[in-house]
XYZ file of C-alpha atoms in Angstrom:
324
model
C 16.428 -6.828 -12.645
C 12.896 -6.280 -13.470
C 11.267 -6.759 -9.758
C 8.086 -6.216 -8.672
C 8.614 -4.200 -4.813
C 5.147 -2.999 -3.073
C 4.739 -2.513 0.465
C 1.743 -1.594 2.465
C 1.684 0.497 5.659
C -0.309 -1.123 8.523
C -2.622 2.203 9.971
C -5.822 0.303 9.277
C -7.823 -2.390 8.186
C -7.483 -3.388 4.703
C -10.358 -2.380 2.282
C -12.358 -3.265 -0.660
C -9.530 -0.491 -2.232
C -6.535 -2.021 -1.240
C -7.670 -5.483 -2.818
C -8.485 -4.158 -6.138
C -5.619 -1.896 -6.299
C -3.150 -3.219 -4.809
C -3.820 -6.865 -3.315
C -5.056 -8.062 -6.567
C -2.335 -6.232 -8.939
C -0.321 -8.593 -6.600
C -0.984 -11.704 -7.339
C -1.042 -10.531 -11.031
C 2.706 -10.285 -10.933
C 3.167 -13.225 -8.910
C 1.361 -14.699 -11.900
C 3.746 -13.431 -14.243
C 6.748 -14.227 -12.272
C 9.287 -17.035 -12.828
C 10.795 -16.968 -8.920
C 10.186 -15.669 -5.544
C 12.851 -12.962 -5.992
C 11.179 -11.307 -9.196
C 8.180 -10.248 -6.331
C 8.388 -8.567 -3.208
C 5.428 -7.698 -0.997
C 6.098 -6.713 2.609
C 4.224 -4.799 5.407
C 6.444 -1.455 6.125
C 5.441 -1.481 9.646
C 7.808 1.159 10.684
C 6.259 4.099 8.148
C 3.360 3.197 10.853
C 5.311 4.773 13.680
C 5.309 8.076 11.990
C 1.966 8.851 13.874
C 1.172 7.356 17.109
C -0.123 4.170 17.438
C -1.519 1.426 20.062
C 1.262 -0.991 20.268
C -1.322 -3.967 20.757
C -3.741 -2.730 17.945
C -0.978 -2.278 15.786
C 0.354 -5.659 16.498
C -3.339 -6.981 15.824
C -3.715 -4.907 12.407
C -0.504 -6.444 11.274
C -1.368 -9.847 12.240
C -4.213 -9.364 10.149
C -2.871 -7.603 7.122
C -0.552 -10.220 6.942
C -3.224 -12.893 6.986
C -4.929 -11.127 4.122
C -2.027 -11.423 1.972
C -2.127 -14.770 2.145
C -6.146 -15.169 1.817
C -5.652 -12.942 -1.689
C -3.600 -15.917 -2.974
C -0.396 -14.834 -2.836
C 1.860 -18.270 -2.351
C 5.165 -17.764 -0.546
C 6.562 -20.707 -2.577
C 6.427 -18.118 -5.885
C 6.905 -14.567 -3.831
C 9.004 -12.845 -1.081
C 6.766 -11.495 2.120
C 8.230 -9.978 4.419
C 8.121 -7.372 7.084
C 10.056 -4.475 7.640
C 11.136 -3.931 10.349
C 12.646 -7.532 10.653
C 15.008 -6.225 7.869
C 17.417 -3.977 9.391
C 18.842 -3.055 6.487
C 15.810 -0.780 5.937
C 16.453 1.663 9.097
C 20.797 0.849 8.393
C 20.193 2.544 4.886
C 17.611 5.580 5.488
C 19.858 6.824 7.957
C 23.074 7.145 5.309
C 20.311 8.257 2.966
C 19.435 10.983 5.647
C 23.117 12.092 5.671
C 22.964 12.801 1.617
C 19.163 14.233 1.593
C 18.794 18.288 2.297
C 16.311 20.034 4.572
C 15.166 22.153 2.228
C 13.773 18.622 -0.061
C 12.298 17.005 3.042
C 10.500 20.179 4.157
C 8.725 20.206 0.649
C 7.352 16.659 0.805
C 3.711 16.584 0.826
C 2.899 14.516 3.712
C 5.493 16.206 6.148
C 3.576 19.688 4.774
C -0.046 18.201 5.224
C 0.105 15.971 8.960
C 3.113 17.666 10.247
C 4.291 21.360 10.038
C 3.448 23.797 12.505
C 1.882 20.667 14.556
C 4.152 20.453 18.089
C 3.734 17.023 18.599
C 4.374 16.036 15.291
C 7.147 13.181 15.000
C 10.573 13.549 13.953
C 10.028 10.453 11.745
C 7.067 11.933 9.832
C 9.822 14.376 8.759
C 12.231 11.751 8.112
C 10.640 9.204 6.489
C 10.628 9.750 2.985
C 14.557 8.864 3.392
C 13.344 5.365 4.809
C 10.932 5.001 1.828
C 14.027 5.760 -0.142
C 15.714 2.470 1.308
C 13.134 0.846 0.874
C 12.983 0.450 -2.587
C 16.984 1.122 -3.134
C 17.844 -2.013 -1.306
C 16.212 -4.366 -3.771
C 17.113 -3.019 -7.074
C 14.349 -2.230 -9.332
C 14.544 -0.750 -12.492
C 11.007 0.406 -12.540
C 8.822 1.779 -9.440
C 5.014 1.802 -10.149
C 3.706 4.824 -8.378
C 0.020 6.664 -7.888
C 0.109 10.321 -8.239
C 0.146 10.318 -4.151
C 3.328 8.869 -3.596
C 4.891 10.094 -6.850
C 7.419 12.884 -5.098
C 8.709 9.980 -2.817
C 10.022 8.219 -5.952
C 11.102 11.034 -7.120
C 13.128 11.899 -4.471
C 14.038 8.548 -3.936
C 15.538 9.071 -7.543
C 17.455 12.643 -6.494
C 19.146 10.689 -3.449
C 20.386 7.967 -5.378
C 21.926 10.090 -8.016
C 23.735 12.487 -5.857
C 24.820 9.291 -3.778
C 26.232 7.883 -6.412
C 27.943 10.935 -8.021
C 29.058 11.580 -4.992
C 30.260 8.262 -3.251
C 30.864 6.012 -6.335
C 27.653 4.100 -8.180
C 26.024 1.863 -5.694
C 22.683 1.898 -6.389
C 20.345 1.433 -9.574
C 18.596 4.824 -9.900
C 14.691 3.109 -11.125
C 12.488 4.781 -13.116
C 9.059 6.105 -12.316
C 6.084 4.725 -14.439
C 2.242 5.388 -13.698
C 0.637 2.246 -14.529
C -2.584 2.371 -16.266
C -5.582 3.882 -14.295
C -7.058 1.401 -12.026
C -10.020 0.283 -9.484
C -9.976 3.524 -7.496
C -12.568 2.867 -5.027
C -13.865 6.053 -3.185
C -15.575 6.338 0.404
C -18.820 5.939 0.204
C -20.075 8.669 2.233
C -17.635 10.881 0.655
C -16.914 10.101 -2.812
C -14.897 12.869 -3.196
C -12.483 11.157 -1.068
C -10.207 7.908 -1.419
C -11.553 5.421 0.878
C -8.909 4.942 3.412
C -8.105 2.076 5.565
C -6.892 3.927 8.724
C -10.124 6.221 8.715
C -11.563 6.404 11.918
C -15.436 6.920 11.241
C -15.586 3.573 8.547
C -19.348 4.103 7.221
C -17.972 4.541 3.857
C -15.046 2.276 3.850
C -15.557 -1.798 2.970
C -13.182 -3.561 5.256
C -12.143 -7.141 3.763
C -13.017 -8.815 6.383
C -16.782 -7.076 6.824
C -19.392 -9.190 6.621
C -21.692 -9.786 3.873
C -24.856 -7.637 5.851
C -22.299 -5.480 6.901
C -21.634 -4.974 2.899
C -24.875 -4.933 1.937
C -25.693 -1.934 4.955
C -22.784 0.623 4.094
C -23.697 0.050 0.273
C -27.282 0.711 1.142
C -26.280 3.754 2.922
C -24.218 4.986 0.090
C -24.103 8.536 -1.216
C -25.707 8.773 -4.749
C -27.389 12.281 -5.618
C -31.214 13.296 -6.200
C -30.963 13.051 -9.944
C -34.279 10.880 -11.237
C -35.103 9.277 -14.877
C -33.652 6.656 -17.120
C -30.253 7.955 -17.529
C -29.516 8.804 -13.994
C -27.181 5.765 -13.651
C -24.530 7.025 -15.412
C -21.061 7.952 -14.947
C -19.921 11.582 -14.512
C -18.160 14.301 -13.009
C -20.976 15.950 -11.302
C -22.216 12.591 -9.923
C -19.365 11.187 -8.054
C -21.474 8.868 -5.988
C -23.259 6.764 -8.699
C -19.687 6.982 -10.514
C -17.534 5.196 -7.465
C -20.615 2.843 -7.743
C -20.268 1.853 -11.117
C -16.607 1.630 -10.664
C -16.889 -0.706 -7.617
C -19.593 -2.783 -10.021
C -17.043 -3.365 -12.823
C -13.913 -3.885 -10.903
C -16.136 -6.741 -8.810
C -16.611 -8.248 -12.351
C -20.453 -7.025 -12.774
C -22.362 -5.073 -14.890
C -24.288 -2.382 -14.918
C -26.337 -3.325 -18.382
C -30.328 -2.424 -17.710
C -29.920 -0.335 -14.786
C -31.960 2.301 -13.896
C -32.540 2.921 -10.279
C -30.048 3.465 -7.744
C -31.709 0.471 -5.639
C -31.140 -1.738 -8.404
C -27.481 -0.550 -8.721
C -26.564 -0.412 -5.062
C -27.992 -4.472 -4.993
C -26.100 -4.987 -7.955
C -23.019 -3.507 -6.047
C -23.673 -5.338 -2.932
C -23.870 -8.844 -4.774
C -21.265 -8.150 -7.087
C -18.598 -6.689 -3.781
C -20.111 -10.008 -1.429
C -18.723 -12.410 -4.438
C -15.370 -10.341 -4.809
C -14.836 -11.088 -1.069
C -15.890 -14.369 -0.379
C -13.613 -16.745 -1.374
C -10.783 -14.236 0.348
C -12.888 -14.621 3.657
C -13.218 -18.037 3.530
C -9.604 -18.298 3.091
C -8.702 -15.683 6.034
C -11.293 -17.693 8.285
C -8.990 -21.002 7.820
C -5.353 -19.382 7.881
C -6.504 -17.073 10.885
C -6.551 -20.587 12.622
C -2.846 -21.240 12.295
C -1.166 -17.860 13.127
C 2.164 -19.617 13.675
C 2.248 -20.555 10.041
C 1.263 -16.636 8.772
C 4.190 -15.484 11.275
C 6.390 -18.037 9.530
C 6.101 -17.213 5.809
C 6.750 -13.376 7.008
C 9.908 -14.751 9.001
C 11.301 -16.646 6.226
C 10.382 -13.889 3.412
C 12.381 -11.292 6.088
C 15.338 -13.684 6.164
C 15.194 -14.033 2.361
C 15.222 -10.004 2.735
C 18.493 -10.005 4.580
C 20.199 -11.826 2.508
C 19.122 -9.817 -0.866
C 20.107 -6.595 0.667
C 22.994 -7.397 2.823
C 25.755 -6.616 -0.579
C 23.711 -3.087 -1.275
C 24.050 -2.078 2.496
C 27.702 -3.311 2.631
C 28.324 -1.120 -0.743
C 26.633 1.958 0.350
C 28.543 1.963 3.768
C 31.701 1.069 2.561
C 31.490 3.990 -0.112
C 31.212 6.459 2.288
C 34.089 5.220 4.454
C 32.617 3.393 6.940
């Protein structure tokens, strides 16, 4: 079927980033969608484990991206949300997808090459996990995986295992397509425009959190990198002025406009007000959901539980076709 699958890793505080490109392209599909099993939007908590991680900070940033879901308007009445690692299909599955991936294909995936080799304490599951990411998105079926040019070779390899698994054990799994959806918001640090702005950075300066407050807004836009560039052009868009271009981008995605502006004070105030309205009515909704917890926990328990049950039959298939 033609599903909608997205998951989100929880190494950090959501930001003004994830909202407009993912969060928001979210609740578009839920939009579009005629039943909770067309959309699924989970937290894949175990990809966190790759690197270390504070087991009550992690538990906290969870707690809190799942909130967020929920304060972006996603209803679990029209969507499934779940968590992964309360699916244990999802670790069942990557390790019968380890036994069909090579060495030789994990030791050429990009993150593994970047975080991990030559690193001693690097993480056997850093190396491994592109087979989870694999199961992942095999378990539900999709016919079409959206991907960003960063996670691209995971689908693509998620693509190799299925077709050798299936040429090899019998056809158990629906081997999706890749498709680059059209550009969107692609909101970059603002101290470092050069860079993506990140959610699990550790110096956050340049990075909007969703739940920052609005002075809090209004100081890291202040503070934002522009360039020394002076006259009634130099708000403009363009290669050689990354800065003032993430600003412009952040402007229109937020819905405002950058029509009659000339300074860079007028466009980081334009940036500030336009960012403060994006996030409002998504902070007054985390404010009054953060107050029931127990009901957050159980929209993620019931959405796991609806998980089970979708990708019990593809686990049963894939294990049975290889004997077991």
């Amino acid at each position: 079927m033609d599903r909608n699958l997205s998951l989100i890793t929880p190494t950090g505080r959501l930001t003004l980033g994830n909202h407009l490109g993912a969060l928001r392209r979210f609740v578009e599909a839920q939009d579009a969608a005629s039943s909770p099993d067309d959309c699924f939007f989970g937290l894949c908590d175990l990809h966190a484990l790759t690197t270390p991680q504070d087991p009550a900070e992690l538990r906290a940033t969870i707690t809190e991206m799942a909130t967020l879901f929920l304060a972006a308007g996603l209803d679990p009445s029209r969507v499934t949300l779940f968590r992964q690692s309360r699916v244990p299909a999802h670790r069942e599955l990557s390790y019968l997808l380890e036994c069909t991936a090579y060495t030789g294909e994990l030791n050429r995936m990009i993150q593994f090459k970047e975080k991990g080799r030559g690193v001693p304490s690097t993480r056997v599951s850093l190396y491994t996990y592109p087979a989870l990411m694999a199961a992942d998105i095999l378990l539900y079926r999709p016919l079409v995986v959206p991907v960003g040019d960063d996670q691209r070779q995971h689908v693509e390899l998620t693509r190799d295992l299925a077709i050798r698994f299936n040429h090899t054990y019998g056809p158990v799994f629906v081997v999706p397509e890749v498709r680059t959806p059209a550009a969107g918001a692609r909101v970059m640090d603002l101290q470092d425009p050069a860079k993506k702005m990140s959610k699990s950075i550790a110096n956050d300066a340049g990075v909007i959190r969703l739940t920052d407050a609005p002075d809090v807004v209004r100081r890291k836009v202040a503070r934002a990198v522009t360039d020394s560039d002076t006259g009634p052009d130099a708000v403009r868009s363009s290669e050689d002025k990354p800065g003032v271009t993430n600003l412009l981008d952040i402007l229109t995605a937020c819905g405002g406009s950058a029509d009659g502006i000339t300074t860079y004070g007028a466009l980081k105030s334009a940036v500030t007000e336009a960012v403060v309205a994006t996030l409002e009515p998504l902070q007054k909704a985390y404010v009054e959901l953060a107050d029931d917890p127990a009901y957050v926990a159980s929209v993620f328990t019931s959405g796991s539980e609806r998980c089970r049950e979708v990708t019990a039959s593809v686990l049963a298939d894939a294990t049975a076709a290889m004997g077991l």
